[in-house]
Structures are given as C-alpha cells and as structure tokens.
Short mmCIF file of C-alpha atoms and ligand atoms in Angstrom, two decimals:
data_model
loop_
_atom_site.label_atom_id
_atom_site.label_comp_id
_atom_site.label_asym_id
_atom_site.label_seq_id
_atom_site.Cartn_x
_atom_site.Cartn_y
_atom_site.Cartn_z
CA UNK A 4 18.79 13.03 -7.66
CA UNK A 5 17.09 11.18 -4.74
CA UNK A 6 14.10 9.22 -5.78
CA UNK A 7 10.89 9.65 -3.78
CA UNK A 8 8.94 7.79 -3.03
CA UNK A 9 5.14 7.32 -2.78
CA UNK A 10 2.91 9.09 -0.07
CA UNK A 11 0.91 5.41 1.38
CA UNK A 12 -2.43 6.82 1.85
CA UNK A 13 -4.26 4.31 4.41
CA UNK A 14 -7.93 3.94 4.61
CA UNK A 15 -7.44 3.37 7.76
CA UNK A 16 -6.91 7.14 8.56
CA UNK A 17 -9.42 8.27 6.19
CA UNK A 18 -11.65 5.55 8.07
CA UNK A 19 -11.41 7.38 11.56
CA UNK A 20 -12.14 11.69 10.44
CA UNK A 21 -15.41 9.62 8.96
CA UNK A 22 -15.87 8.80 11.89
CA UNK A 23 -16.30 10.97 13.58
CA UNK A 24 -18.93 12.47 10.54
CA UNK A 25 -20.98 9.17 10.91
CA UNK A 26 -20.95 8.61 14.73
CA UNK A 27 -23.30 12.45 14.41
CA UNK A 28 -25.34 11.79 12.69
CA UNK A 29 -25.95 8.17 13.71
CA UNK A 30 -27.09 10.13 17.23
CA UNK A 31 -28.98 12.44 14.82
CA UNK A 32 -31.22 8.80 12.72
CA UNK A 33 -31.12 7.21 16.70
CA UNK A 34 -33.75 10.29 17.90
CA UNK A 35 -35.65 10.76 15.06
CA UNK A 36 -36.10 7.18 14.83
CA UNK A 37 -36.65 6.61 18.89
CA UNK A 38 -33.64 3.22 18.44
CA UNK A 39 -30.23 1.82 17.51
CA UNK A 40 -30.28 2.22 13.53
CA UNK A 41 -29.76 -1.67 12.91
CA UNK A 42 -28.15 -3.32 9.60
CA UNK A 43 -28.72 -7.36 8.71
CA UNK A 44 -26.65 -9.32 7.36
CA UNK A 45 -27.74 -12.56 5.61
CA UNK A 46 -25.63 -15.41 5.38
CA UNK A 47 -26.07 -18.92 3.25
CA UNK A 48 -23.79 -21.33 4.64
CA UNK A 49 -20.45 -20.74 6.03
CA UNK A 50 -16.87 -19.06 3.84
CA UNK A 51 -14.33 -17.99 5.97
CA UNK A 52 -13.28 -14.03 3.88
CA UNK A 53 -17.20 -13.70 4.88
CA UNK A 54 -17.49 -14.28 8.68
CA UNK A 55 -13.80 -12.01 8.76
CA UNK A 56 -15.91 -9.08 7.43
CA UNK A 57 -19.02 -10.67 8.97
CA UNK A 58 -16.81 -9.29 12.16
CA UNK A 59 -15.63 -6.82 11.05
CA UNK A 60 -19.28 -5.26 10.27
CA UNK A 61 -19.88 -6.09 13.71
CA UNK A 62 -16.94 -4.41 15.40
CA UNK A 63 -17.47 -0.95 13.23
CA UNK A 64 -21.39 -1.00 13.68
CA UNK A 65 -21.02 -1.29 16.97
CA UNK A 66 -18.12 1.71 17.44
CA UNK A 67 -20.16 4.26 15.86
CA UNK A 68 -23.69 2.97 17.11
CA UNK A 69 -25.36 0.51 14.52
CA UNK A 70 -26.88 -2.60 16.18
CA UNK A 71 -25.63 -5.39 13.68
CA UNK A 72 -27.83 -8.35 13.16
CA UNK A 73 -27.08 -12.03 11.19
CA UNK A 74 -28.94 -14.09 10.06
CA UNK A 75 -27.83 -17.03 9.07
CA UNK A 76 -29.28 -20.08 6.62
CA UNK A 77 -28.15 -23.35 6.31
CA UNK A 78 -26.31 -23.79 3.38
CA UNK A 79 -28.37 -26.90 1.33
CA UNK A 80 -31.28 -23.44 1.88
CA UNK A 81 -32.72 -22.39 -1.14
CA UNK A 82 -33.13 -19.45 -3.89
CA UNK A 83 -36.60 -18.41 -2.35
CA UNK A 84 -35.58 -18.85 1.44
CA UNK A 85 -32.97 -16.50 0.67
CA UNK A 86 -35.38 -14.58 -0.30
CA UNK A 87 -38.05 -14.95 1.79
CA UNK A 88 -35.66 -14.43 4.88
CA UNK A 89 -34.34 -10.88 3.14
CA UNK A 90 -38.65 -10.37 1.86
CA UNK A 91 -38.67 -10.07 5.16
CA UNK A 92 -36.51 -8.27 6.99
CA UNK A 93 -37.73 -5.36 3.65
CA UNK A 94 -41.07 -5.83 5.61
CA UNK A 95 -39.77 -5.54 9.11
CA UNK A 96 -39.42 -2.15 11.01
CA UNK A 97 -36.79 -2.83 12.99
CA UNK A 98 -34.37 -3.39 9.93
CA UNK A 99 -32.91 0.07 8.56
CA UNK A 100 -30.45 -2.00 6.35
CA UNK A 101 -30.58 -4.86 4.77
CA UNK A 102 -26.94 -6.83 3.18
CA UNK A 103 -26.88 -10.17 1.51
CA UNK A 104 -22.87 -12.31 2.71
CA UNK A 105 -21.58 -13.25 -0.86
CA UNK A 106 -20.64 -15.49 -2.07
CA UNK A 107 -24.04 -17.22 -2.91
CA UNK A 108 -24.31 -21.00 -3.38
CA UNK A 109 -23.03 -21.23 -7.59
CA UNK A 110 -26.85 -21.48 -8.38
CA UNK A 111 -27.99 -19.05 -7.28
CA UNK A 112 -28.63 -15.69 -9.07
CA UNK A 113 -26.95 -13.16 -7.77
CA UNK A 114 -28.81 -10.80 -9.06
CA UNK A 115 -32.43 -11.22 -8.88
CA UNK A 116 -31.40 -12.42 -5.22
CA UNK A 117 -29.43 -8.83 -4.16
CA UNK A 118 -32.61 -7.29 -6.78
CA UNK A 119 -35.23 -8.88 -3.81
CA UNK A 120 -33.56 -5.89 -1.09
CA UNK A 121 -35.66 -3.14 -1.14
CA UNK A 122 -34.01 -0.31 -2.18
CA UNK A 123 -34.69 2.19 0.61
CA UNK A 124 -32.45 -0.52 2.52
CA UNK A 125 -30.34 -1.17 0.04
CA UNK A 126 -27.32 -0.05 2.41
CA UNK A 127 -23.95 -0.91 -0.37
CA UNK A 128 -26.28 0.25 -3.12
CA UNK A 129 -26.18 -3.71 -4.63
CA UNK A 130 -29.99 -2.61 -6.37
CA UNK A 131 -30.49 -2.16 -9.76
CA UNK A 132 -32.49 0.72 -8.77
CA UNK A 133 -29.18 2.32 -6.76
CA UNK A 134 -27.19 0.95 -9.42
CA UNK A 135 -28.70 3.13 -12.19
CA UNK A 136 -29.01 6.20 -9.50
CA UNK A 137 -25.87 6.01 -10.29
CA UNK A 138 -25.60 6.79 -14.49
CA UNK A 139 -27.76 9.39 -13.96
CA UNK A 140 -24.34 11.55 -11.49
CA UNK A 141 -27.53 11.40 -8.63
CA UNK A 142 -26.10 12.55 -5.24
CA UNK A 143 -27.38 9.20 -3.49
CA UNK A 144 -26.39 5.66 -2.42
CA UNK A 145 -22.48 4.41 -4.17
CA UNK A 146 -20.94 0.78 -3.72
CA UNK A 147 -19.24 0.98 -0.54
CA UNK A 148 -15.53 -0.10 -1.96
CA UNK A 149 -16.00 2.53 -5.18
CA UNK A 150 -17.45 4.89 -2.88
CA UNK A 151 -14.30 4.57 -0.58
CA UNK A 152 -11.65 4.69 -3.48
CA UNK A 153 -13.16 7.64 -4.79
CA UNK A 154 -13.15 9.36 -1.01
CA UNK A 155 -8.85 8.37 -1.36
CA UNK A 156 -8.52 10.05 -4.63
CA UNK A 157 -9.75 13.54 -3.49
CA UNK A 158 -7.84 11.75 0.07
CA UNK A 159 -4.93 13.09 -1.85
CA UNK A 160 -5.87 16.53 -2.85
CA UNK A 161 -5.41 16.52 -6.23
CA UNK A 162 -6.91 17.89 -8.58
CA UNK A 163 -8.23 15.29 -10.90
CA UNK A 164 -10.09 16.92 -13.31
CA UNK A 165 -9.39 16.91 -16.36
CA UNK A 166 -7.17 14.14 -15.86
CA UNK A 167 -6.82 11.11 -17.34
CA UNK A 168 -8.33 7.88 -15.22
CA UNK A 169 -8.06 4.15 -16.09
CA UNK A 170 -9.82 1.53 -14.21
CA UNK A 171 -9.30 -2.45 -14.60
CA UNK A 172 -12.31 -4.37 -13.64
CA UNK A 173 -15.93 -3.67 -14.73
CA UNK A 174 -17.36 -5.66 -11.56
CA UNK A 175 -20.62 -4.38 -10.63
CA UNK A 176 -19.58 -3.59 -7.62
CA UNK A 177 -16.13 -1.97 -7.39
CA UNK A 178 -14.96 -1.65 -11.34
CA UNK A 179 -18.02 0.32 -13.13
CA UNK A 180 -19.23 2.52 -10.77
CA UNK A 181 -16.07 3.75 -9.71
CA UNK A 182 -15.57 4.39 -13.41
CA UNK A 183 -19.44 6.27 -13.07
CA UNK A 184 -18.05 8.06 -10.25
CA UNK A 185 -14.60 9.26 -12.26
CA UNK A 186 -16.89 10.47 -14.92
CA UNK A 187 -18.56 12.21 -12.60
CA UNK A 188 -16.08 13.75 -11.52
CA UNK A 189 -15.21 14.98 -15.05
CA UNK A 190 -11.44 12.44 -14.55
CA UNK A 191 -11.09 11.09 -18.80
CA UNK A 192 -12.35 7.31 -18.32
CA UNK A 193 -11.32 4.31 -19.60
CA UNK A 194 -12.58 0.87 -18.01
CA UNK A 195 -10.33 -1.98 -18.93
CA UNK A 196 -10.74 -6.55 -18.03
CA UNK A 197 -10.03 -9.48 -19.37
CA UNK A 198 -10.84 -8.23 -23.30
CA UNK A 199 -8.00 -5.77 -22.06
CA UNK A 200 -5.28 -7.94 -21.47
CA UNK A 201 -5.79 -10.81 -23.97
CA UNK A 202 -5.62 -8.09 -26.71
CA UNK A 203 -2.75 -7.20 -25.14
CA UNK A 204 -3.33 -3.30 -24.51
CA UNK A 205 -3.49 -3.86 -20.77
CA UNK A 206 0.27 -1.72 -20.56
CA UNK A 207 -0.43 1.08 -22.88
CA UNK A 208 -3.46 1.89 -21.27
CA UNK A 209 -1.80 2.00 -17.50
CA UNK A 210 1.52 4.00 -18.74
CA UNK A 211 -1.28 7.22 -19.12
CA UNK A 212 -3.74 6.89 -16.55
CA UNK A 213 -2.74 9.65 -14.25
CA UNK A 214 -5.40 7.62 -12.41
CA UNK A 215 -4.85 3.90 -11.30
CA UNK A 216 -7.82 2.05 -10.16
CA UNK A 217 -7.00 -1.81 -9.69
CA UNK A 218 -9.62 -4.18 -8.91
CA UNK A 219 -9.17 -7.46 -10.89
CA UNK A 220 -8.18 -9.57 -8.49
CA UNK A 221 -5.51 -10.52 -9.89
CA UNK A 222 -1.46 -10.69 -7.44
CA UNK A 223 0.94 -8.39 -9.22
CA UNK A 224 -1.43 -7.97 -12.48
CA UNK A 225 0.27 -4.35 -13.08
CA UNK A 226 4.08 -4.26 -13.08
CA UNK A 227 5.39 -0.55 -10.79
CA UNK A 228 7.33 -0.47 -14.68
CA UNK A 229 3.76 0.18 -15.71
CA UNK A 230 2.62 3.32 -13.57
CA UNK A 231 3.60 6.44 -14.64
CA UNK A 232 5.20 8.71 -12.89
CA UNK A 233 3.46 10.79 -10.15
CA UNK A 234 0.57 8.48 -10.61
CA UNK A 235 -2.49 7.96 -7.67
CA UNK A 236 -2.81 4.50 -7.57
CA UNK A 237 -6.11 3.00 -5.66
CA UNK A 238 -4.89 -0.94 -5.22
CA UNK A 239 -8.14 -2.44 -4.46
CA UNK A 240 -7.39 -6.16 -5.35
CA UNK A 241 -7.19 -9.01 -2.66
CA UNK A 242 -4.93 -11.66 -2.85
CA UNK A 243 -3.81 -14.23 -0.62
CA UNK A 244 -0.16 -15.13 -2.24
CA UNK A 245 2.26 -17.46 -0.04
CA UNK A 246 0.36 -16.57 3.60
CA UNK A 247 0.23 -13.28 3.13
CA UNK A 248 -2.07 -10.83 1.83
CA UNK A 249 -1.24 -8.61 -1.96
CA UNK A 250 -3.13 -6.59 -4.20
CA UNK A 251 -3.01 -6.22 -7.52
CA UNK A 252 -0.31 -3.97 -8.47
CA UNK A 253 3.27 -4.82 -7.41
CA UNK A 254 4.13 -2.26 -4.05
CA UNK A 255 7.80 -2.24 -3.92
CA UNK A 256 8.19 -0.80 -7.84
CA UNK A 257 4.86 1.10 -8.12
CA UNK A 258 5.64 2.84 -4.82
CA UNK A 259 8.78 4.44 -6.39
CA UNK A 260 6.74 5.53 -8.88
CA UNK A 261 3.19 6.91 -8.13
CA UNK A 262 3.52 10.25 -6.28
CA UNK A 263 0.20 8.40 -3.92
CA UNK A 264 -0.27 4.60 -3.45
CA UNK A 265 -2.95 2.45 -0.84
CA UNK A 266 -0.95 -0.11 0.75
CA UNK A 267 -2.37 -3.98 0.71
CA UNK A 268 -3.65 -4.74 4.11
CA UNK A 269 -4.54 -1.25 4.89
CA UNK A 270 -4.95 0.74 2.03
CA UNK A 271 -8.99 0.56 0.77
CA UNK A 272 -10.49 -2.12 2.93
CA UNK A 273 -10.90 -0.63 6.63
CA UNK A 274 -12.34 2.35 4.63
CA UNK A 275 -14.74 0.36 2.82
CA UNK A 276 -16.46 -0.95 6.29
CA UNK A 277 -17.53 2.40 7.19
CA UNK A 278 -17.92 3.37 4.43
CA UNK A 279 -20.92 1.11 4.75
CA UNK A 280 -21.73 2.73 7.87
CA UNK A 281 -21.94 5.51 6.26
CA UNK A 282 -24.69 4.58 3.81
CA UNK A 283 -25.45 2.67 6.65
CA UNK A 284 -26.72 6.54 7.68
CA UNK A 285 -27.98 8.27 4.89
CA UNK A 286 -30.46 5.44 4.25
CA UNK A 287 -32.02 5.58 7.13
CA UNK A 288 -32.59 9.33 7.27
CA UNK A 289 -33.94 8.24 3.16
CA UNK A 290 -36.27 6.62 5.17
CA UNK A 291 -37.22 9.09 8.04
CA UNK A 292 -38.08 11.40 5.07
CA UNK A 293 -41.11 8.98 3.35
P1 LIG B 27 -14.74 -9.78 -9.63
O1 LIG B 27 -14.83 -11.46 -10.40
O2 LIG B 27 -16.53 -9.56 -9.88
O3 LIG B 27 -14.08 -9.28 -11.38
C1 LIG B 27 -12.83 -8.52 -11.44
C2 LIG B 27 -12.77 -7.46 -12.84
O4 LIG B 27 -11.77 -8.07 -13.00
C3 LIG B 27 -13.25 -8.29 -14.19
O5 LIG B 27 -14.43 -7.27 -15.02
C4 LIG B 27 -12.45 -8.57 -14.91
O6 LIG B 27 -12.53 -9.11 -16.02
C5 LIG B 27 -11.41 -8.22 -14.64
N1 LIG B 27 -10.26 -9.03 -15.25
C6 LIG B 27 -9.53 -9.97 -14.04
N2 LIG B 27 -8.79 -10.61 -14.28
C7 LIG B 27 -7.59 -9.47 -15.09
C8 LIG B 27 -6.75 -9.24 -16.31
N3 LIG B 27 -5.80 -10.48 -16.41
N4 LIG B 27 -6.68 -7.67 -16.74
C9 LIG B 27 -7.60 -7.21 -16.31
N5 LIG B 27 -8.70 -6.97 -16.05
C10 LIG B 27 -8.85 -8.48 -15.73
O7 LIG B 27 -14.42 -8.85 -8.61
P2 LIG B 27 -14.28 -7.58 -7.79
O8 LIG B 27 -15.63 -8.36 -6.76
O9 LIG B 27 -14.50 -6.12 -8.95
O10 LIG B 27 -13.09 -7.89 -6.22
C11 LIG B 27 -11.63 -7.35 -7.52
C12 LIG B 27 -10.76 -7.65 -6.21
O11 LIG B 27 -11.11 -6.64 -4.98
C13 LIG B 27 -10.50 -8.79 -5.80
O12 LIG B 27 -9.52 -9.18 -5.47
C14 LIG B 27 -11.95 -8.95 -4.64
O13 LIG B 27 -11.37 -9.77 -3.09
C15 LIG B 27 -11.59 -7.66 -3.99
N6 LIG B 27 -12.31 -6.64 -3.81
C16 LIG B 27 -11.78 -5.70 -2.55
C17 LIG B 27 -12.58 -5.03 -1.99
C18 LIG B 27 -12.13 -3.99 -0.95
O14 LIG B 27 -12.90 -3.34 -0.15
N7 LIG B 27 -11.07 -3.51 -0.11
C19 LIG B 27 -14.23 -4.65 -2.08
C20 LIG B 27 -14.34 -5.36 -3.12
C21 LIG B 27 -13.80 -6.52 -3.86
#
C-alpha cells in the first residue's frame, strides 16, 4: 500500500478567502463611521519579531481598508507612560482598535497593562473581560491565533464532535483559548504543559489526539511517530533553528501519519494577521451598536 501524505493546511489560502468577507465588513463599517477604521499599535522599545509582526499588520490592514498607526515609546518608557498612552487611545474616538506589542520590558506587569485597554477596543481579546467571555461560551471576540487554529480545523471539513483534542501549551493567548474553543465545539479536550512534559506523560497524551494543537515554542518537541494516524495537526510554534523557521512538530515524519497538517512557516501565522482584521471589524460593529 502506498503511504498517503497529509494534506497541507495553508493559512495563506484560508486568509485569502477570509479577506473577501473582512473587506466587505470594513466597507460597511467605514460607511457608518464616515472614515476608515483605525487600528493603533503601541510599542515599547525595539524588537525584531515585533517589527516583523507590525510590518505584516500594516500590510494586511491596508489591503482591507483599515488605517494602521503605530505609537512607538522609547525603551526607557515606564509602565505608567505606556498605560497613559493606552488610555489616550481609549478616549480617542478616531481609534477603533488597540494592540500592545509584545514583548514588554521584563519589569512590566503585562496583565495589568493589557487590562488598561478598553474592552470595546480590545481587538486581540487579551483583556480579562474578553478572555472571561470565552468561559461562558458567548459568541464574541477570541484571541486571533486561537481563532485562526479553530478556523484551520474547520477548513478540513472533518466532524470533530466528540473527538479527542489535545492542546500543548497553556498560555493565555494561545493554548487556553484554543482549549476553550475546542470544548465549545464539543471536542473532548485535554491541555498539556511543562508539568505533563516533566511527568513523562506527554507522549501518551499526544498519541490519542484526533486533533492536536501544539503551541509550546520548542522545536521538535513532538516526534512524528507520536502523531495518531489520520490526526489533524495544527502547529503554532515558531522557532528559529540554523537560520530556518520551524514549528514544534517534526514535520517530515508527522505528515506521513497525519491527515491534515499545517506547515511552518505558512500555516497558522498568515491567518492570524487576517483574523486580527476580522476582530477589528467585529469591535467596530460593537462600538456602532452603543
Ligand atoms: P508561552 O511561552 O506563553 O507558552 C508556552 C506554553 O507551552 C506554556 O504553557 C508551557 O507550559 C508550554 N510548554 C513549554 N515547554 C513545554 C514542553 N516541553 N512540553 C509541554 N509544554 C510545554 O508561548 P505562546 O505565546 O503560547 O507561544 C507559543 C509558540 O507559539 C511560540 O513559538 C510562539 O512564537 C508561537 N506563536 C505563534 C503565533 C502564530 O500566529 N503563528 C502566535 C502566537 C505565538
């Protein structure tokens, strides 16, 4: 029998489809606002990865009719300086969505800073209120990367109801919201983290996954041999190894066992940025209803 290779879940293609809807929604929003919606990114200091993300935000925003602005604070800015800048953007009626670029200086209390964003302008869904709404399974905003993972799973057309879902990584913006969104789709879900790894039970968890979402930021954490035959594998990890970008899953071996797999780069990443614009259209609609 000839071994079948997994189908690639290419975020770029899915993003192109999503773009058609987002563009239409932004045209609607712009008519009602009397201006193009504005997405403001606030940055402290300089960081290479953050610069790349900003560049891609700007390009994708402009491609769908959103105005992108960046406020760059110096590395020496204090936490109150940053919070003051966020509050200014909260009050500014000409700013519709706010993003605080990560990473922040190590001494900053990230959660406290993010909670300064007005929930109605919280386009990345990182405030306590918007994250909390995921718990009560209210239709609403969800962090962009988590939403992109779920959209890629939907793209497979596989009915995941009652299937076994394993999420690796329990961060507030990726692992935890993916877990909650999977539960919302009635996937029987488990979340794994460093505790699972240290207890030596990661392999047995991964082996039962019909849907596997990996977001640990550790290259080759998941050997392909652990992947269940026919699984859907969503690799969120972005790691630089010997000048190349790789995910957390051993791609070459995993694709021989999975039915669907995201490549890295080209998987979750390109869809995340378009999902950010989808979230902006959503927050503008909410603001217009008030
Ligand atoms: P994080 O550092 O906040 O969280 C990592 C999680 O992985 C933690 O819960 C930790 O317990 C778990 N973990 C770490 N090592 C582990 C191990 N050996 N075994 C099991 N669990 C382990 O990271 P994050 O912000 O969630 O990002 C994770 C990765 O996803 C990074 O590589 C990041 O660059 C990438 N990322 C990609 C996108 C995208 O759009 N593609 C967006 C956000 C993050």
